[in-house]
Coordinates of C-alpha atoms in Angstrom, one line a residue:
M17 CA 0.0 0.0 0.0
N18 CA 2.8 2.4 0.8
M19 CA 4.6 1.4 -2.4
A20 CA 1.5 2.3 -4.4
A21 CA 1.2 5.7 -2.7
S22 CA 4.9 6.6 -3.3
S23 CA 4.7 5.6 -6.9
G24 CA 1.6 7.7 -7.4
S25 CA 3.5 10.7 -5.9
S26 CA 6.5 10.2 -8.2
E27 CA 4.3 10.2 -11.2
S28 CA 2.8 13.5 -10.2
S29 CA 6.1 15.4 -9.7
V30 CA 5.2 17.7 -12.7
R31 CA 2.5 19.3 -10.7
K32 CA 2.9 22.8 -9.4
R33 CA 2.2 21.8 -5.9
R34 CA 2.8 18.3 -4.4
V35 CA -0.2 16.8 -2.6
D36 CA -0.3 14.1 0.0
S37 CA -2.2 11.1 -1.3
R38 CA -4.0 10.5 2.0
K39 CA -5.1 14.2 2.0
T40 CA -6.5 13.7 -1.5
E41 CA -8.5 10.8 -0.3
T42 CA -10.2 12.4 2.7
E43 CA -10.0 16.2 2.8
S44 CA -10.8 17.0 -0.8
A45 CA -14.3 15.7 -0.2
D46 CA -15.3 18.7 1.8
S47 CA -14.5 21.3 -0.8
C48 CA -17.4 22.2 -3.0
R49 CA -17.0 24.6 -5.9
Q50 CA -19.0 24.8 -9.1
H51 CA -17.0 24.9 -12.3
G52 CA -17.9 27.7 -14.7
A53 CA -19.1 27.8 -18.2
D54 CA -19.3 25.0 -20.8
T55 CA -16.4 26.5 -22.7
G56 CA -13.9 24.3 -20.9
K57 CA -12.2 27.3 -19.4
D58 CA -11.8 28.3 -15.7
T59 CA -14.2 31.1 -14.9
E60 CA -11.6 33.1 -12.9
T61 CA -8.5 32.8 -15.0
G62 CA -9.9 32.2 -18.4
K63 CA -7.4 29.4 -18.9
R64 CA -8.1 25.9 -20.1
P65 CA -8.2 23.4 -17.2
E66 CA -5.2 21.2 -16.7
S67 CA -5.4 17.6 -17.6
L68 CA -6.3 15.0 -15.0
Q69 CA -3.5 14.2 -12.6
T70 CA -2.5 10.8 -11.2
G71 CA -3.2 9.5 -7.7
T72 CA -7.0 10.0 -7.5
Y73 CA -9.8 7.5 -8.3
W74 CA -13.0 9.5 -8.8
L75 CA -13.5 8.2 -12.4
T76 CA -12.1 4.8 -11.4
R77 CA -14.9 4.4 -9.0
I78 CA -17.6 5.2 -11.6
V79 CA -16.0 2.6 -14.0
L80 CA -15.9 0.0 -11.2
L81 CA -19.4 0.5 -10.1
R82 CA -20.8 0.3 -13.6
S83 CA -18.8 -2.8 -14.3
V84 CA -20.0 -4.5 -11.1
A85 CA -23.6 -3.5 -11.9
F86 CA -23.3 -5.0 -15.4
I87 CA -22.3 -8.3 -14.0
Y88 CA -25.1 -8.2 -11.4
L89 CA -27.6 -7.4 -14.1
V90 CA -26.5 -10.5 -16.1
A91 CA -26.5 -12.7 -13.0
F92 CA -29.9 -11.7 -11.9
G93 CA -31.2 -12.0 -15.5
V94 CA -29.9 -15.6 -15.5
A95 CA -31.6 -16.2 -12.2
Y96 CA -35.0 -14.7 -13.4
N97 CA -35.0 -16.9 -16.5
Q98 CA -33.8 -20.2 -14.9
N99 CA -34.4 -20.3 -11.1
K100 CA -38.0 -21.5 -11.3
Q101 CA -37.0 -24.5 -13.4
L102 CA -34.0 -25.3 -11.3
I103 CA -34.9 -24.4 -7.6
G104 CA -38.5 -23.3 -7.8
E105 CA -41.7 -24.9 -6.6
H106 CA -41.5 -27.6 -9.4
G107 CA -37.8 -27.3 -10.1
L108 CA -35.3 -30.1 -10.3
M109 CA -34.0 -29.2 -6.8
P110 CA -36.6 -27.1 -5.0
C111 CA -35.0 -24.6 -2.6
K112 CA -38.0 -25.0 -0.3
N113 CA -37.0 -28.6 0.3
Y114 CA -33.4 -27.5 0.9
L115 CA -34.4 -24.9 3.4
N116 CA -36.6 -27.4 5.2
S117 CA -33.7 -29.8 5.4
V118 CA -31.5 -27.1 6.9
K119 CA -34.2 -26.2 9.3
R120 CA -34.4 -29.8 10.5
Y121 CA -30.6 -30.0 10.8
V122 CA -30.3 -27.0 13.1
G123 CA -33.1 -28.0 15.4
G124 CA -36.4 -27.5 13.7
K125 CA -36.8 -23.7 13.9
I126 CA -35.7 -20.7 11.9
G127 CA -33.2 -18.8 14.0
L128 CA -29.6 -17.6 14.1
A129 CA -28.4 -21.1 13.5
A130 CA -30.3 -21.6 10.3
L131 CA -29.4 -18.1 9.1
A132 CA -25.7 -18.8 9.9
Y133 CA -25.8 -22.1 8.1
T134 CA -27.6 -20.7 5.0
P135 CA -27.7 -16.9 4.9
S136 CA -30.7 -16.0 2.8
I137 CA -33.6 -13.5 3.0
L138 CA -35.8 -16.4 1.8
W139 CA -36.0 -17.5 5.5
F140 CA -38.1 -14.4 6.2
L141 CA -40.4 -14.6 3.2
D142 CA -43.7 -16.5 2.7
W143 CA -42.9 -19.9 1.4
G144 CA -46.4 -20.3 0.0
D145 CA -45.2 -19.2 -3.4
M146 CA -41.5 -19.7 -3.7
D147 CA -41.5 -19.0 -7.4
A148 CA -42.8 -15.5 -6.7
N149 CA -40.1 -15.0 -4.1
L150 CA -37.3 -16.1 -6.5
D151 CA -38.7 -13.9 -9.3
G152 CA -39.0 -10.9 -6.9
I153 CA -35.4 -11.2 -5.7
A154 CA -34.2 -11.4 -9.3
L155 CA -36.4 -8.5 -10.5
V156 CA -35.3 -6.2 -7.7
G157 CA -31.7 -7.1 -8.4
M158 CA -32.1 -6.4 -12.1
A159 CA -33.8 -3.0 -11.4
L160 CA -31.1 -1.8 -8.9
S161 CA -28.2 -3.0 -11.0
A162 CA -29.7 -1.4 -14.2
F163 CA -30.0 1.9 -12.3
V164 CA -26.3 1.8 -11.3
L165 CA -25.2 0.7 -14.7
V166 CA -27.1 3.5 -16.5
T167 CA -26.4 6.4 -14.1
G168 CA -23.0 5.5 -12.7
M169 CA -24.4 6.4 -9.2
A170 CA -24.7 4.2 -6.2
N171 CA -24.6 4.2 -2.4
M172 CA -24.0 1.7 0.2
M173 CA -27.7 0.9 0.6
I174 CA -28.0 -0.1 -3.0
M175 CA -24.8 -2.1 -3.1
V176 CA -25.6 -3.9 0.2
T177 CA -29.0 -4.8 -1.1
L178 CA -27.6 -6.2 -4.4
W179 CA -25.1 -8.3 -2.4
L180 CA -27.7 -9.6 0.0
L181 CA -30.1 -10.5 -2.8
Y182 CA -27.5 -12.5 -4.7
H183 CA -26.2 -14.1 -1.5
S184 CA -29.7 -15.3 -0.9
L185 CA -29.9 -17.0 -4.2
V186 CA -26.4 -18.5 -4.2
N187 CA -26.9 -20.0 -0.7
V188 CA -30.0 -21.9 -1.7
G189 CA -29.0 -22.6 -5.3
Q190 CA -27.3 -25.9 -4.4
L191 CA -25.7 -27.7 -7.3
W192 CA -26.8 -25.1 -9.8
Y193 CA -24.9 -22.3 -8.1
S194 CA -21.8 -24.3 -7.2
F195 CA -19.5 -22.5 -9.7
G196 CA -16.5 -20.5 -8.6
W197 CA -17.7 -17.3 -10.2
E198 CA -20.7 -17.1 -7.8
S199 CA -18.3 -16.6 -4.9
Q200 CA -16.1 -14.3 -7.0
L201 CA -19.2 -12.1 -7.7
L202 CA -20.1 -12.0 -4.1
E203 CA -16.6 -10.9 -3.1
T204 CA -16.4 -8.3 -5.8
G205 CA -19.8 -7.0 -4.8
F206 CA -18.8 -6.8 -1.2
L207 CA -15.8 -4.7 -2.0
A208 CA -17.9 -2.4 -4.2
I209 CA -20.0 -1.5 -1.1
F210 CA -17.1 0.4 0.3
L211 CA -16.6 2.5 -2.8
C212 CA -19.8 4.3 -2.1
P213 CA -21.2 6.9 0.3
V214 CA -23.8 5.7 2.7
W215 CA -26.8 7.7 1.3
T216 CA -25.6 10.2 -1.3
L217 CA -26.4 9.4 -5.0
S218 CA -23.8 11.1 -7.1
Q219 CA -21.2 10.1 -9.7
V220 CA -18.6 12.2 -7.8
P221 CA -19.7 12.5 -4.2
R222 CA -17.3 15.1 -2.9
R223 CA -17.7 14.2 0.7
C224 CA -16.8 10.6 0.1
P225 CA -13.5 10.3 -1.9
P226 CA -12.6 6.8 -3.2
S227 CA -10.6 5.0 -0.5
L228 CA -7.1 4.0 -1.6
I229 CA -7.5 1.0 0.8
C230 CA -10.7 -0.1 -1.1
I231 CA -8.8 0.3 -4.4
W232 CA -6.1 -1.9 -3.1
T233 CA -8.6 -4.6 -2.0
F234 CA -9.7 -4.8 -5.7
R235 CA -6.1 -5.1 -6.7
W236 CA -5.5 -7.8 -4.2
L237 CA -8.5 -9.7 -5.6
I238 CA -7.1 -9.8 -9.1
V239 CA -3.7 -10.9 -7.8
R240 CA -5.3 -13.8 -5.9
I241 CA -7.5 -14.8 -8.8
M242 CA -4.7 -15.0 -11.3
L243 CA -2.1 -16.6 -8.9
G244 CA -4.7 -19.2 -7.8
A245 CA -5.5 -20.0 -11.5
G246 CA -1.8 -20.2 -12.4
L247 CA -0.6 -22.3 -9.5
I248 CA -3.4 -24.8 -9.8
K249 CA -2.4 -25.4 -13.4
I250 CA 1.3 -25.8 -12.6
R251 CA 0.4 -28.3 -9.8
G252 CA -2.3 -30.0 -11.7
D253 CA -2.4 -31.5 -15.2
K254 CA 0.9 -32.5 -16.7
C255 CA -0.1 -30.9 -20.0
W256 CA 0.3 -27.4 -18.4
R257 CA 3.9 -28.2 -17.8
D258 CA 4.7 -29.8 -21.2
L259 CA 2.7 -27.0 -22.9
T260 CA 0.2 -29.2 -24.7
C261 CA -3.0 -28.3 -22.8
M262 CA -4.2 -25.8 -25.4
D263 CA -4.1 -28.7 -28.0
Y264 CA -7.3 -29.9 -26.3
H265 CA -8.9 -27.0 -24.5
Y266 CA -10.9 -25.4 -27.2
E267 CA -12.6 -28.6 -28.2
T268 CA -13.2 -30.0 -24.7
Q269 CA -14.1 -26.8 -22.8
P270 CA -17.6 -26.8 -21.3
V271 CA -19.5 -24.8 -23.9
P272 CA -17.4 -24.0 -27.1
N273 CA -18.4 -21.1 -29.3
P274 CA -17.8 -20.7 -33.1
M275 CA -14.4 -19.2 -32.6
S276 CA -13.4 -22.3 -30.6
Y277 CA -13.8 -24.4 -33.7
Y278 CA -11.2 -22.4 -35.6
M279 CA -8.8 -21.8 -32.7
H280 CA -8.7 -25.5 -32.0
R281 CA -7.1 -26.0 -35.5
S282 CA -4.3 -23.5 -34.8
P283 CA -0.7 -24.7 -35.5
W284 CA 1.0 -26.6 -32.7
W285 CA 3.5 -23.8 -32.1
F286 CA 0.7 -21.3 -31.5
H287 CA -0.8 -23.6 -28.9
R288 CA 2.6 -23.7 -27.1
F289 CA 2.8 -19.9 -27.3
E290 CA -0.7 -19.7 -25.8
T291 CA 0.2 -22.0 -22.9
L292 CA 3.4 -20.1 -22.1
S293 CA 1.5 -16.8 -22.3
N294 CA -1.1 -18.2 -19.9
H295 CA 1.6 -19.0 -17.4
F296 CA 3.2 -15.6 -17.8
I297 CA -0.1 -13.7 -17.4
E298 CA -1.3 -15.7 -14.4
L299 CA 2.0 -16.3 -12.5
I300 CA 4.3 -13.3 -13.3
V301 CA 2.2 -10.3 -14.4
P302 CA 0.1 -10.1 -11.1
L303 CA 3.3 -9.3 -9.2
F304 CA 3.5 -6.1 -11.3
T305 CA 0.8 -4.7 -9.1
F306 CA 3.3 -4.0 -6.4
L307 CA 6.0 -2.4 -8.6
G308 CA 4.6 1.1 -8.9
R309 CA 1.8 2.9 -10.8
R310 CA 3.1 2.2 -14.4
M311 CA 3.7 -1.5 -13.8
C312 CA 0.4 -1.8 -12.0
M313 CA -1.3 -0.4 -15.1
V314 CA 0.6 -2.9 -17.3
N315 CA -0.8 -5.6 -15.1
G316 CA -4.3 -4.2 -15.5
A317 CA -4.0 -3.9 -19.2
L318 CA -2.6 -7.4 -19.8
Q319 CA -5.3 -8.9 -17.5
I320 CA -8.1 -7.2 -19.4
L321 CA -6.6 -8.2 -22.8
F322 CA -6.2 -11.8 -21.5
Q323 CA -9.8 -12.0 -20.4
M324 CA -11.0 -10.5 -23.7
V325 CA -9.2 -13.3 -25.5
L326 CA -10.9 -15.9 -23.3
I327 CA -14.3 -14.2 -24.0
V328 CA -13.8 -14.5 -27.7
S329 CA -12.6 -18.1 -27.5
G330 CA -15.4 -19.7 -25.4
N331 CA -18.6 -19.4 -23.4
L332 CA -17.4 -19.3 -19.9
S333 CA -20.4 -17.6 -18.4
F334 CA -19.7 -14.2 -16.9
L335 CA -16.5 -15.4 -15.3
N336 CA -14.1 -13.5 -17.7
W337 CA -16.2 -10.4 -17.7
L338 CA -16.2 -10.5 -13.9
T339 CA -12.4 -10.9 -13.7
I340 CA -12.0 -7.7 -15.8
V341 CA -13.6 -5.7 -12.9
P342 CA -10.8 -5.8 -10.3
S343 CA -8.3 -5.3 -13.1
L344 CA -9.9 -1.8 -13.6
A345 CA -8.7 -0.8 -10.2
C346 CA -5.1 -0.8 -11.5
F347 CA -6.0 2.5 -13.3
D348 CA -6.4 6.0 -11.8
D349 CA -8.3 9.1 -13.0
A350 CA -5.5 10.2 -15.3
S351 CA -5.4 6.9 -17.2
L352 CA -9.2 6.5 -17.4
G353 CA -10.0 10.0 -18.4
F354 CA -10.3 9.0 -22.1
L355 CA -13.5 7.0 -21.2
F356 CA -15.3 10.2 -20.2
R357 CA -16.6 13.1 -22.4
S358 CA -14.4 16.2 -22.2
G359 CA -16.2 18.8 -20.2
G360 CA -18.7 16.2 -18.9
G361 CA -20.0 16.4 -15.4
A362 CA -17.9 13.6 -13.9
K363 CA -14.6 14.5 -15.6
K364 CA -15.1 18.2 -14.9
A365 CA -15.9 17.5 -11.2
A366 CA -12.8 15.3 -10.8
L367 CA -10.6 17.9 -12.4
E368 CA -12.1 20.6 -10.2
I369 CA -11.4 18.6 -7.1
Q370 CA -7.8 18.0 -8.2
N371 CA -7.3 21.7 -8.8
E372 CA -8.7 22.7 -5.4
D373 CA -6.5 20.2 -3.7
A374 CA -3.5 21.6 -5.6
A375 CA -4.4 25.1 -4.5
G376 CA -4.7 24.0 -0.9
R377 CA -8.4 25.0 -0.7
T378 CA -9.5 22.3 1.6
Q379 CA -11.3 22.1 4.9
S380 CA -10.6 20.3 8.1
P381 CA -11.9 16.7 8.1
T382 CA -15.4 16.4 9.3
K383 CA -16.7 13.8 11.7
G384 CA -18.2 11.8 8.8
V385 CA -14.8 11.8 7.0
L386 CA -13.1 10.6 10.1
I387 CA -15.6 7.8 10.6
R388 CA -15.3 6.8 7.0
R389 CA -11.5 6.6 7.5
V390 CA -12.0 4.2 10.4
V391 CA -14.4 2.1 8.2
N392 CA -11.8 2.0 5.4
I393 CA -9.0 0.9 7.7
S394 CA -11.3 -1.7 9.2
L395 CA -12.0 -3.0 5.7
G396 CA -8.3 -3.4 5.1
V397 CA -7.8 -5.3 8.4
L398 CA -10.8 -7.6 7.7
I399 CA -9.6 -8.4 4.2
G400 CA -6.1 -9.0 5.5
Y401 CA -7.2 -11.3 8.3
L402 CA -9.6 -13.3 6.0
S403 CA -6.8 -13.6 3.4
I404 CA -4.6 -15.6 5.8
P405 CA -6.1 -19.1 4.9
V406 CA -6.3 -18.1 1.3
V407 CA -2.6 -17.3 1.1
M408 CA -1.8 -20.5 3.0
N409 CA -3.8 -22.4 0.4
L410 CA -1.9 -20.7 -2.5
F411 CA 1.4 -21.9 -1.0
S412 CA 0.1 -25.3 -0.1
P413 CA 1.1 -28.3 -2.3
R414 CA -2.5 -29.5 -1.7
Q415 CA -4.0 -26.3 -3.1
V416 CA -7.8 -26.3 -3.6
M417 CA -9.6 -24.0 -6.0
N418 CA -12.9 -22.1 -5.8
T419 CA -13.3 -22.5 -2.1
S420 CA -14.7 -20.2 0.6
F421 CA -13.2 -20.0 4.0
D422 CA -15.9 -17.9 5.6
P423 CA -19.7 -18.3 5.4
L424 CA -20.3 -14.9 3.8
R425 CA -17.7 -15.6 1.0
I426 CA -16.0 -12.3 1.6
V427 CA -12.5 -13.6 0.7
N428 CA -12.2 -16.8 -1.4
T429 CA -9.6 -18.8 -3.2
Y430 CA -10.0 -19.2 -7.0
G431 CA -8.7 -21.3 -9.9
A432 CA -9.8 -22.7 -13.2
F433 CA -8.9 -25.7 -15.5
G434 CA -6.4 -27.3 -13.1
S435 CA -6.9 -30.3 -15.3
I436 CA -7.9 -30.5 -19.0
T437 CA -10.0 -33.3 -20.4
K438 CA -8.4 -34.7 -23.5
E439 CA -11.6 -36.1 -25.1
R440 CA -15.0 -34.6 -25.3
T441 CA -18.0 -36.8 -24.3
E442 CA -21.6 -35.8 -24.3
V443 CA -24.8 -37.3 -22.8
I444 CA -27.6 -37.3 -25.4
F445 CA -31.2 -37.8 -24.2
Q446 CA -33.4 -39.8 -26.6
G447 CA -37.0 -40.8 -26.4
T448 CA -39.2 -43.2 -28.3
L449 CA -42.9 -43.9 -28.7
S450 CA -42.3 -47.6 -29.2
P451 CA -43.8 -49.9 -26.4
D452 CA -40.6 -52.0 -26.5
P453 CA -37.3 -50.2 -26.1
K454 CA -35.4 -53.3 -27.3
D455 CA -37.3 -53.4 -30.6
P456 CA -34.7 -52.9 -33.4
Q457 CA -37.4 -51.0 -35.3
A458 CA -37.9 -48.5 -32.4
V459 CA -37.3 -44.9 -33.6
W460 CA -35.3 -42.9 -31.0
E461 CA -35.5 -39.2 -31.3
E462 CA -33.1 -36.7 -29.7
Y463 CA -33.7 -33.8 -27.4
Q464 CA -31.5 -30.8 -28.0
F465 CA -30.2 -28.5 -25.3
L466 CA -29.9 -24.8 -25.7
C467 CA -26.2 -24.6 -26.2
K468 CA -24.3 -27.7 -25.4
P469 CA -23.2 -29.9 -28.4
G470 CA -25.8 -32.3 -29.7
D471 CA -26.9 -32.1 -33.3
V472 CA -23.6 -32.3 -35.3
Y473 CA -24.9 -29.8 -37.8
R474 CA -25.7 -27.1 -35.3
R475 CA -23.2 -24.3 -35.1
P476 CA -21.7 -23.8 -31.6
C477 CA -23.6 -21.1 -29.8
L478 CA -22.4 -17.6 -28.7
I479 CA -23.9 -16.6 -25.4
S480 CA -21.2 -15.1 -23.1
P481 CA -21.7 -13.4 -20.6
Y482 CA -25.1 -15.2 -20.3
H483 CA -25.1 -18.7 -18.7
Y484 CA -27.1 -21.8 -19.2
R485 CA -26.6 -23.6 -15.9
L486 CA -28.1 -26.9 -17.0
D487 CA -25.9 -27.1 -20.2
W488 CA -22.8 -26.5 -18.1
L489 CA -23.7 -29.2 -15.5
M490 CA -24.3 -31.6 -18.4
W491 CA -20.6 -31.2 -19.3
F492 CA -19.7 -32.5 -15.8
A493 CA -22.2 -35.3 -16.0
A494 CA -20.6 -36.5 -19.2
F495 CA -17.4 -37.6 -17.5
Q496 CA -19.3 -38.9 -14.4
T497 CA -21.8 -41.7 -14.1
Y498 CA -25.6 -41.3 -13.7
E499 CA -25.2 -42.6 -10.2
Q500 CA -23.0 -39.7 -9.5
S501 CA -25.4 -37.3 -11.2
E502 CA -28.8 -38.5 -10.1
W503 CA -30.4 -35.3 -11.3
V504 CA -29.9 -36.7 -14.9
I505 CA -32.5 -39.4 -14.1
H506 CA -34.7 -36.8 -12.6
I507 CA -34.6 -34.9 -15.9
A508 CA -35.4 -38.2 -17.8
G509 CA -38.5 -38.7 -15.6
R510 CA -39.7 -35.2 -16.4
L511 CA -39.2 -35.8 -20.1
L512 CA -41.4 -38.9 -19.9
S513 CA -44.3 -36.6 -18.9
N514 CA -43.5 -33.8 -21.3
D515 CA -42.9 -31.6 -18.3
S516 CA -43.0 -28.0 -19.4
T517 CA -40.8 -26.8 -16.6
V518 CA -37.8 -28.9 -17.7
L519 CA -38.6 -28.6 -21.4
S520 CA -38.2 -24.8 -21.1
L521 CA -34.5 -25.4 -20.4
L522 CA -34.2 -27.3 -23.7
D523 CA -34.0 -26.1 -27.3
H524 CA -35.9 -28.9 -29.1
N525 CA -38.5 -31.4 -27.8
P526 CA -39.0 -34.0 -30.6
F527 CA -42.4 -34.8 -29.0
Q528 CA -43.8 -31.3 -29.0
G529 CA -47.5 -31.5 -29.8
R530 CA -47.5 -35.2 -29.6
D531 CA -47.9 -37.9 -27.0
P532 CA -45.0 -38.0 -24.5
P533 CA -42.3 -40.7 -25.1
R534 CA -42.9 -44.2 -23.7
W535 CA -39.2 -44.6 -22.9
V536 CA -36.2 -42.2 -22.4
R537 CA -32.6 -43.2 -22.5
G538 CA -29.2 -41.5 -22.2
E539 CA -26.6 -42.3 -24.9
H540 CA -22.9 -41.5 -24.4
F541 CA -21.0 -40.1 -27.4
K542 CA -17.5 -39.0 -28.1
Y543 CA -17.4 -35.6 -29.9
R544 CA -14.7 -33.9 -31.9
F545 CA -14.6 -30.9 -34.2
S546 CA -14.7 -31.6 -37.9
Q547 CA -11.8 -30.5 -39.9
P548 CA -12.3 -27.1 -41.7
G549 CA -12.3 -27.7 -45.4
S550 CA -13.0 -31.4 -45.1
A551 CA -15.9 -33.3 -46.7
S552 CA -17.7 -33.4 -43.3
A553 CA -17.4 -29.6 -43.0
A554 CA -18.6 -29.2 -46.5
Q555 CA -21.7 -31.1 -45.6
G556 CA -22.3 -28.6 -42.8
K557 CA -21.1 -30.7 -39.9
W558 CA -19.4 -28.8 -37.1
W559 CA -18.9 -32.0 -35.0
L560 CA -18.1 -35.6 -35.6
R561 CA -19.3 -38.1 -33.1
K562 CA -19.0 -41.8 -32.2
R563 CA -21.2 -43.7 -29.9
I564 CA -19.4 -44.9 -26.7
G565 CA -22.3 -46.8 -25.2
A566 CA -25.3 -46.4 -23.0
Y567 CA -25.1 -43.7 -20.3
F568 CA -28.3 -44.9 -18.6
P569 CA -30.6 -47.6 -19.8
P570 CA -34.1 -46.9 -21.2
V571 CA -36.5 -45.9 -18.4
D572 CA -40.3 -45.5 -18.2
L573 CA -42.5 -43.8 -15.7
E574 CA -43.6 -46.9 -13.9
G575 CA -40.0 -48.2 -13.6
L576 CA -38.9 -44.9 -12.1
R577 CA -41.6 -44.8 -9.4
G578 CA -39.5 -46.5 -6.7
Y579 CA -36.4 -44.5 -7.7
F580 CA -38.3 -41.2 -7.3
Q581 CA -40.0 -42.2 -4.0
S582 CA -36.7 -43.2 -2.4
R583 CA -35.4 -39.7 -3.1
N584 CA -38.5 -37.8 -2.2
W585 CA -39.0 -36.6 -5.7
P586 CA -42.6 -36.0 -6.9
H587 CA -43.5 -38.8 -9.4
P588 CA -44.1 -37.3 -12.8
H589 CA -47.5 -37.8 -14.3
I590 CA -48.8 -37.5 -17.8
P591 CA -51.3 -34.7 -18.2
P592 CA -54.9 -35.8 -19.2
N593 CA -54.6 -34.3 -22.6
T594 CA -51.1 -33.8 -24.1
N595 CA -52.2 -32.8 -27.6

């Protein structure tokens, strides 16, 4: 922290008057002076205002808040579109059942023990219509995040509300919210709370300057994210050490996009370069953060560029977009000024505050400023304390990734693709109207998911930063067994009844407008990209596939009755009229 402050001072040596960075953070908030005409000239001197100086973060705060709000908007949008099917009243894993199981575990009542075990505002809502509760949380989250995104204004109340709302979903989301980026969003959202004034809504709240401590908590987050990802790779799959992992990644990643198809066919030397670059970006570049302002900016720029490459090359949900957010904290007002309109309100206000600080026109710290300073220091102490197990994990030979060490997920450990699958396998659901599944003449028709590979003629989808949770979990199911992923059989049972809840998560139902299938089975296939320019590609095939065998045998509703009862799942039934 001292290193960053001293580097910021050295960069601003061209100023007419040298300003203490801590003074800039606290005392400049109390000065309030309106800039003059829209001509871009100072009203007293008639001279054009000076360019933005280094060492302040008024504009950085606006960029950070808007970026966090964008991720929240996407995440709540995903929740609104998919929560009812996944954890709603008739979802695959109803959150009401989960909350009841937690309630029984902690003694049969809703109290502090239940809230500590599963922090969620759902405890305090009427469980009579859980779908409405889930939709309400998502809609409020979307509205608040859209407001911050559009206006660039936020206060603690708004950011705390967004954090609590998303926390409430993650903690009851079970398997569907088990991804590392959920904790990463919660940690990022928690830090964003301290960027804001308590009540004031303003892009540049003069009485609440951006805390350098808060800026450094964001920088510390990007350092941990990248080091965690880099170290888990070096300690994990051998292909990261022999530089061959990128030979497989584009084809075997969870949800490839169209660019993945072409990048997979890059020359071998390019894949080696990619792997070396990955190690450099994740293991070396984060250390630039502690080497002064310019090197910190180099780290931020390289991390953003790296994440943009990942966004282009695959559908990794909002993970890469989210990882860009803390990288933005590597830049100060002087470096982000180009993002703001010259003479615009935010840029003009930031420049005005800098000029007032340089002229020494500041007031003594108010009580509110002093309290805020204590809050900022407390935040730094809290993050430092909670970082101890995270740092120990980074240095541990038994490093784990995407793990929380505190129930509120304030400081977490991260990592991605510690191992790379060398072959892509897919589970394909098929149904038939034949009364005998063993009949060689039985016609089996395939269901298609929204994004995951299925039909070999279908082009890979492009959805980032959106996220289809079921499609992603199907990737995991493909290299497990159905006994390890029992929810796959739950889906099969729902398909047997043409259940609209589950079918809304799919792209194509071959029995739409017809009787539901008599039998459903899961087939296991090996998939690989077709060769660009080959005969298969000329036929329109993006994929080539070969059957491995049965993933789960044909099942019917009657045969699943005992299976469903033993797991307390409601037994699917065929509607009286399916046509």
